Amino acid sequence: MRRFFVDPSAVKEDRIEICDKGDLRHLARVLRMKPGDQLMVSDSSAWEYRIVLEEISGEAAVGRILDKQAFGREPSVRVTLYQAAPKQGKMELIIQKTTELGAERIVPMLTRRTLAADKGAFRNKRERWQKVADEAGKQCGRGRLPEVAGVLAFQEVLGELKTTAYDLVLFLYENEEKTTIKEALRRFSKERREKPGTGVGAGAGTGEPEKGPAVALLVGPEGGFSEEEAELLKACAVSVSLGRTVLRTETAGMAALAMVMYELEL
């Protein structure tokens, strides 16, 4: 069933209004939907609705709510990916695939070894990158479209890590020889299960969608994090290895995100 996204303010008592001009054109001209047709609408926050269209105009499409459910396909684990901006247009691929894998937020960052010739160009691409995330999220049936944040410098990322209430922060480091991401995730999962009120099913029966842990993943550029950056990260994050081989920057984030979802979500 076709899915559209609205702001929570568009949801009334028993009606939903779709006012985005692009969505209205898609409804009327591409899908040729008409009153009586049904579609799914996400409030981009916590709930998805099945509605039947009652009217469609150039200003709004109005539908009556038939059913309301918590997101059926949205991960409870909330993952923010801090991805060092790669060269040669690889960022769009990273955003597309990590959206499909369940990332909630994607933050491009600039590090000492970022290889792009014009680092400033990344700051002008946020709108395009957000469209890539939106398209990928709609295609794979996400309940909430991920946010692509503005580009942050490494020091700004450090500040955000220290002020954001993440339950787990991991940074992928090719020189890490002791802790694998599997070990870190399983240790965290065990500690979480043993902590009162945070196990599987916590919050069930309250009528609100279950919230899982907030996890941050940090991926370096083609040349990896510098030794100085790694030492600064170790003060606020767990250094982990992805295995015996060194993955490309565009592969590392996808692999790590898949591992997080496998261990903490599935």
Short mmCIF file of C-alpha atoms in Angstrom, two decimals:
data_model
loop_
_atom_site.label_atom_id
_atom_site.label_comp_id
_atom_site.label_asym_id
_atom_site.label_seq_id
_atom_site.Cartn_x
_atom_site.Cartn_y
_atom_site.Cartn_z
CA MET A 1 0.00 0.00 0.00
CA ARG A 2 1.30 3.48 -0.88
CA ARG A 3 2.91 5.37 2.01
CA PHE A 4 3.12 9.11 2.62
CA PHE A 5 4.66 11.18 5.41
CA VAL A 6 3.15 14.14 7.23
CA ASP A 7 3.96 16.30 10.22
CA PRO A 8 2.23 15.20 13.46
CA SER A 9 0.22 18.45 13.33
CA ALA A 10 -1.53 17.18 10.17
CA VAL A 11 -3.21 14.42 12.18
CA LYS A 12 -6.58 15.52 13.56
CA GLU A 13 -9.07 13.54 15.66
CA ASP A 14 -10.23 11.24 12.87
CA ARG A 15 -8.78 12.87 9.76
CA ILE A 16 -5.37 13.44 8.20
CA GLU A 17 -4.49 16.20 5.75
CA ILE A 18 -1.71 15.81 3.18
CA CYS A 19 -0.64 19.28 2.05
CA ASP A 20 2.81 18.81 0.52
CA LYS A 21 2.61 19.97 -3.10
CA GLY A 22 4.91 17.22 -4.33
CA ASP A 23 2.84 14.55 -2.59
CA LEU A 24 -0.38 16.01 -3.97
CA ARG A 25 0.98 15.91 -7.52
CA HIS A 26 2.12 12.33 -7.01
CA LEU A 27 -1.27 11.34 -5.63
CA ALA A 28 -3.28 12.91 -8.41
CA ARG A 29 -1.09 12.73 -11.52
CA VAL A 30 1.13 9.67 -11.00
CA LEU A 31 -0.93 7.34 -8.83
CA ARG A 32 -4.26 8.76 -10.06
CA MET A 33 -5.80 8.15 -6.67
CA LYS A 34 -9.37 9.28 -6.01
CA PRO A 35 -11.85 9.39 -3.12
CA GLY A 36 -12.43 5.90 -1.80
CA ASP A 37 -8.83 4.75 -2.32
CA GLN A 38 -6.78 3.72 0.72
CA LEU A 39 -3.19 4.53 1.62
CA MET A 40 -0.78 4.50 4.56
CA VAL A 41 0.34 7.70 6.25
CA SER A 42 3.17 8.06 8.77
CA ASP A 43 3.19 10.95 11.24
CA SER A 44 7.02 10.90 11.05
CA SER A 45 7.14 10.42 14.80
CA ALA A 46 5.62 7.24 16.22
CA TRP A 47 2.44 6.18 14.44
CA GLU A 48 1.27 5.03 11.05
CA TYR A 49 -2.33 5.23 9.85
CA ARG A 50 -4.43 3.53 7.21
CA ILE A 51 -6.77 6.10 5.72
CA VAL A 52 -9.44 6.26 3.04
CA LEU A 53 -9.33 9.37 0.87
CA GLU A 54 -12.39 11.59 1.05
CA GLU A 55 -11.28 14.51 -1.11
CA ILE A 56 -8.33 15.60 -3.21
CA SER A 57 -7.70 19.15 -4.36
CA GLY A 58 -4.77 21.32 -5.33
CA GLU A 59 -4.51 22.44 -1.71
CA ALA A 60 -4.87 19.22 0.27
CA ALA A 61 -5.87 15.58 0.29
CA VAL A 62 -8.08 14.68 3.23
CA GLY A 63 -8.49 11.12 4.47
CA ARG A 64 -10.50 9.48 7.23
CA ILE A 65 -8.50 7.34 9.65
CA LEU A 66 -9.42 3.66 9.51
CA ASP A 67 -6.61 2.21 11.61
CA LYS A 68 -3.72 3.40 13.80
CA GLN A 69 -0.67 1.32 14.66
CA ALA A 70 2.80 1.80 16.07
CA PHE A 71 5.44 1.60 13.35
CA GLY A 72 5.65 -1.96 12.13
CA ARG A 73 8.97 -1.67 10.27
CA GLU A 74 10.82 1.03 12.19
CA PRO A 75 13.70 -0.25 14.36
CA SER A 76 13.44 0.41 18.08
CA VAL A 77 17.22 0.88 18.20
CA ARG A 78 18.03 4.49 17.37
CA VAL A 79 21.33 4.70 15.52
CA THR A 80 23.15 7.88 14.59
CA LEU A 81 25.91 7.38 12.03
CA TYR A 82 28.74 9.92 12.08
CA GLN A 83 30.33 9.36 8.68
CA ALA A 84 33.53 11.06 7.63
CA ALA A 85 32.72 12.61 4.26
CA PRO A 86 34.22 10.45 1.49
CA LYS A 87 35.42 11.50 -1.92
CA GLN A 88 33.94 10.81 -5.38
CA GLY A 89 30.25 11.04 -4.52
CA LYS A 90 30.19 7.99 -2.25
CA MET A 91 28.11 9.77 0.38
CA GLU A 92 24.86 9.24 -1.52
CA LEU A 93 25.42 5.49 -1.58
CA ILE A 94 26.21 5.48 2.14
CA ILE A 95 23.06 7.46 2.94
CA GLN A 96 20.86 5.27 0.75
CA LYS A 97 22.06 1.97 2.16
CA THR A 98 22.26 2.98 5.83
CA THR A 99 18.72 4.36 5.53
CA GLU A 100 17.61 0.95 4.28
CA LEU A 101 19.45 -0.68 7.19
CA GLY A 102 17.65 1.49 9.75
CA ALA A 103 19.78 4.53 10.62
CA GLU A 104 17.78 7.24 12.39
CA ARG A 105 20.24 10.08 11.78
CA ILE A 106 23.25 10.50 9.50
CA VAL A 107 25.85 13.16 10.29
CA PRO A 108 28.57 13.87 7.69
CA MET A 109 31.77 15.00 9.38
CA LEU A 110 35.10 16.47 8.37
CA THR A 111 38.23 14.94 9.90
CA ARG A 112 41.94 15.58 9.53
CA ARG A 113 42.31 12.99 6.77
CA THR A 114 39.18 13.81 4.79
CA LEU A 115 40.40 13.53 1.19
CA ALA A 116 37.88 15.64 -0.72
CA ALA A 117 39.58 18.42 -2.65
CA ASP A 118 36.93 20.97 -1.67
CA LYS A 119 35.66 20.20 1.81
CA GLY A 120 33.41 23.24 1.67
CA ALA A 121 31.36 21.64 -1.13
CA PHE A 122 29.94 19.14 1.34
CA ARG A 123 28.21 21.91 3.25
CA ASN A 124 26.05 22.69 0.21
CA LYS A 125 24.81 19.16 -0.37
CA ARG A 126 22.53 18.61 2.61
CA GLU A 127 19.30 19.15 0.66
CA ARG A 128 20.31 16.63 -1.99
CA TRP A 129 21.42 14.09 0.61
CA GLN A 130 18.14 14.46 2.51
CA LYS A 131 16.22 13.69 -0.69
CA VAL A 132 18.30 10.52 -1.12
CA ALA A 133 17.40 9.47 2.43
CA ASP A 134 13.72 10.31 1.91
CA GLU A 135 13.52 8.28 -1.29
CA ALA A 136 15.29 5.31 0.27
CA GLY A 137 13.09 5.45 3.38
CA LYS A 138 9.88 5.49 1.36
CA GLN A 139 11.07 2.69 -0.90
CA CYS A 140 11.89 0.33 1.96
CA GLY A 141 8.79 1.11 4.04
CA ARG A 142 10.38 3.02 6.92
CA GLY A 143 7.99 4.53 9.43
CA ARG A 144 10.22 7.53 10.06
CA LEU A 145 12.49 9.19 7.52
CA PRO A 146 16.04 9.62 8.83
CA GLU A 147 17.55 13.07 9.26
CA VAL A 148 20.66 13.98 7.32
CA ALA A 149 22.32 16.62 9.48
CA GLY A 150 24.55 19.43 8.39
CA VAL A 151 28.26 18.70 8.05
CA LEU A 152 30.15 18.93 11.35
CA ALA A 153 33.85 19.40 11.99
CA PHE A 154 35.50 16.75 14.15
CA GLN A 155 35.61 19.02 17.21
CA GLU A 156 31.90 19.73 16.81
CA VAL A 157 31.22 15.99 16.74
CA LEU A 158 33.17 15.57 19.99
CA GLY A 159 31.03 18.27 21.56
CA GLU A 160 27.83 16.60 20.40
CA LEU A 161 28.93 13.20 21.74
CA LYS A 162 29.55 14.70 25.16
CA THR A 163 26.16 16.43 25.35
CA THR A 164 23.90 13.79 23.75
CA ALA A 165 22.44 10.99 25.87
CA TYR A 166 23.68 8.03 23.85
CA ASP A 167 23.52 4.65 25.54
CA LEU A 168 26.47 3.38 23.51
CA VAL A 169 29.08 5.15 21.37
CA LEU A 170 31.35 3.07 19.12
CA PHE A 171 34.08 4.27 16.81
CA LEU A 172 35.54 2.00 14.18
CA TYR A 173 39.33 1.95 14.39
CA GLU A 174 41.57 -0.19 12.23
CA ASN A 175 44.33 -0.13 14.87
CA GLU A 176 42.10 -1.59 17.58
CA GLU A 177 43.53 -4.99 18.53
CA LYS A 178 41.59 -5.96 21.66
CA THR A 179 37.86 -5.28 21.24
CA THR A 180 35.73 -6.35 18.29
CA ILE A 181 32.36 -4.79 17.57
CA LYS A 182 30.77 -8.16 18.31
CA GLU A 183 32.26 -8.23 21.80
CA ALA A 184 31.26 -4.63 22.53
CA LEU A 185 27.68 -5.16 21.34
CA ARG A 186 27.21 -8.40 23.24
CA ARG A 187 28.61 -6.91 26.41
CA PHE A 188 26.29 -3.93 26.08
CA SER A 189 23.32 -6.18 25.28
CA LYS A 190 23.99 -8.31 28.36
CA GLU A 191 24.32 -5.28 30.63
CA ARG A 192 21.11 -3.83 29.22
CA ARG A 193 19.15 -7.04 29.78
CA GLU A 194 20.32 -7.17 33.38
CA LYS A 195 19.44 -3.55 34.07
CA PRO A 196 15.89 -3.15 35.46
CA GLY A 197 13.40 -1.57 33.07
CA THR A 198 15.54 -1.82 29.96
CA GLY A 199 15.11 -5.41 28.82
CA VAL A 200 13.23 -6.66 25.78
CA GLY A 201 9.61 -5.62 25.95
CA ALA A 202 10.23 -2.77 28.39
CA GLY A 203 7.35 -0.37 28.12
CA ALA A 204 5.05 -2.94 26.50
CA GLY A 205 1.39 -2.47 27.32
CA THR A 206 1.68 1.28 27.82
CA GLY A 207 0.19 2.06 24.40
CA GLU A 208 3.36 3.83 23.32
CA PRO A 209 5.86 2.39 20.83
CA GLU A 210 8.80 0.70 22.52
CA LYS A 211 12.04 2.68 22.46
CA GLY A 212 15.35 0.89 22.22
CA PRO A 213 18.82 2.15 23.05
CA ALA A 214 20.40 5.17 21.37
CA VAL A 215 23.62 4.17 19.65
CA ALA A 216 26.25 6.29 17.88
CA LEU A 217 28.62 4.89 15.27
CA LEU A 218 31.66 6.82 14.06
CA VAL A 219 33.35 5.96 10.77
CA GLY A 220 36.58 7.58 9.64
CA PRO A 221 37.60 8.69 6.13
CA GLU A 222 39.62 6.79 3.53
CA GLY A 223 42.81 7.32 5.55
CA GLY A 224 41.17 6.47 8.88
CA PHE A 225 41.15 8.53 12.06
CA SER A 226 44.45 10.13 13.00
CA GLU A 227 46.13 8.96 16.22
CA GLU A 228 45.24 12.26 17.89
CA GLU A 229 41.57 11.93 16.88
CA ALA A 230 41.50 8.32 18.08
CA GLU A 231 42.83 9.32 21.50
CA LEU A 232 40.22 12.06 21.82
CA LEU A 233 37.46 9.62 20.85
CA LYS A 234 38.58 7.05 23.40
CA ALA A 235 37.58 9.50 26.12
CA CYS A 236 33.92 9.33 25.13
CA ALA A 237 33.54 6.21 22.96
CA VAL A 238 34.48 2.54 22.72
CA SER A 239 37.14 1.72 20.14
CA VAL A 240 36.19 -1.40 18.15
CA SER A 241 37.48 -3.46 15.27
CA LEU A 242 35.30 -4.79 12.45
CA GLY A 243 37.53 -7.82 11.94
CA ARG A 244 40.80 -8.85 10.37
CA THR A 245 40.41 -6.92 7.13
CA VAL A 246 40.30 -3.14 6.71
CA LEU A 247 37.05 -2.08 5.08
CA ARG A 248 36.56 0.92 2.82
CA THR A 249 34.88 3.87 4.47
CA GLU A 250 31.73 3.39 2.35
CA THR A 251 31.53 -0.26 3.48
CA ALA A 252 32.45 0.10 7.15
CA GLY A 253 29.37 2.05 8.25
CA MET A 254 26.98 -0.31 6.48
CA ALA A 255 28.67 -3.36 7.99
CA ALA A 256 28.69 -1.89 11.50
CA LEU A 257 25.06 -0.79 11.27
CA ALA A 258 24.00 -4.26 10.11
CA MET A 259 25.84 -5.76 13.11
CA VAL A 260 24.14 -3.36 15.52
CA MET A 261 20.72 -4.24 14.14
CA TYR A 262 21.48 -7.96 14.28
CA GLU A 263 22.63 -7.86 17.88
CA LEU A 264 20.29 -5.29 19.41
CA GLU A 265 17.20 -5.30 17.19
CA LEU A 266 16.47 -8.64 15.46
#
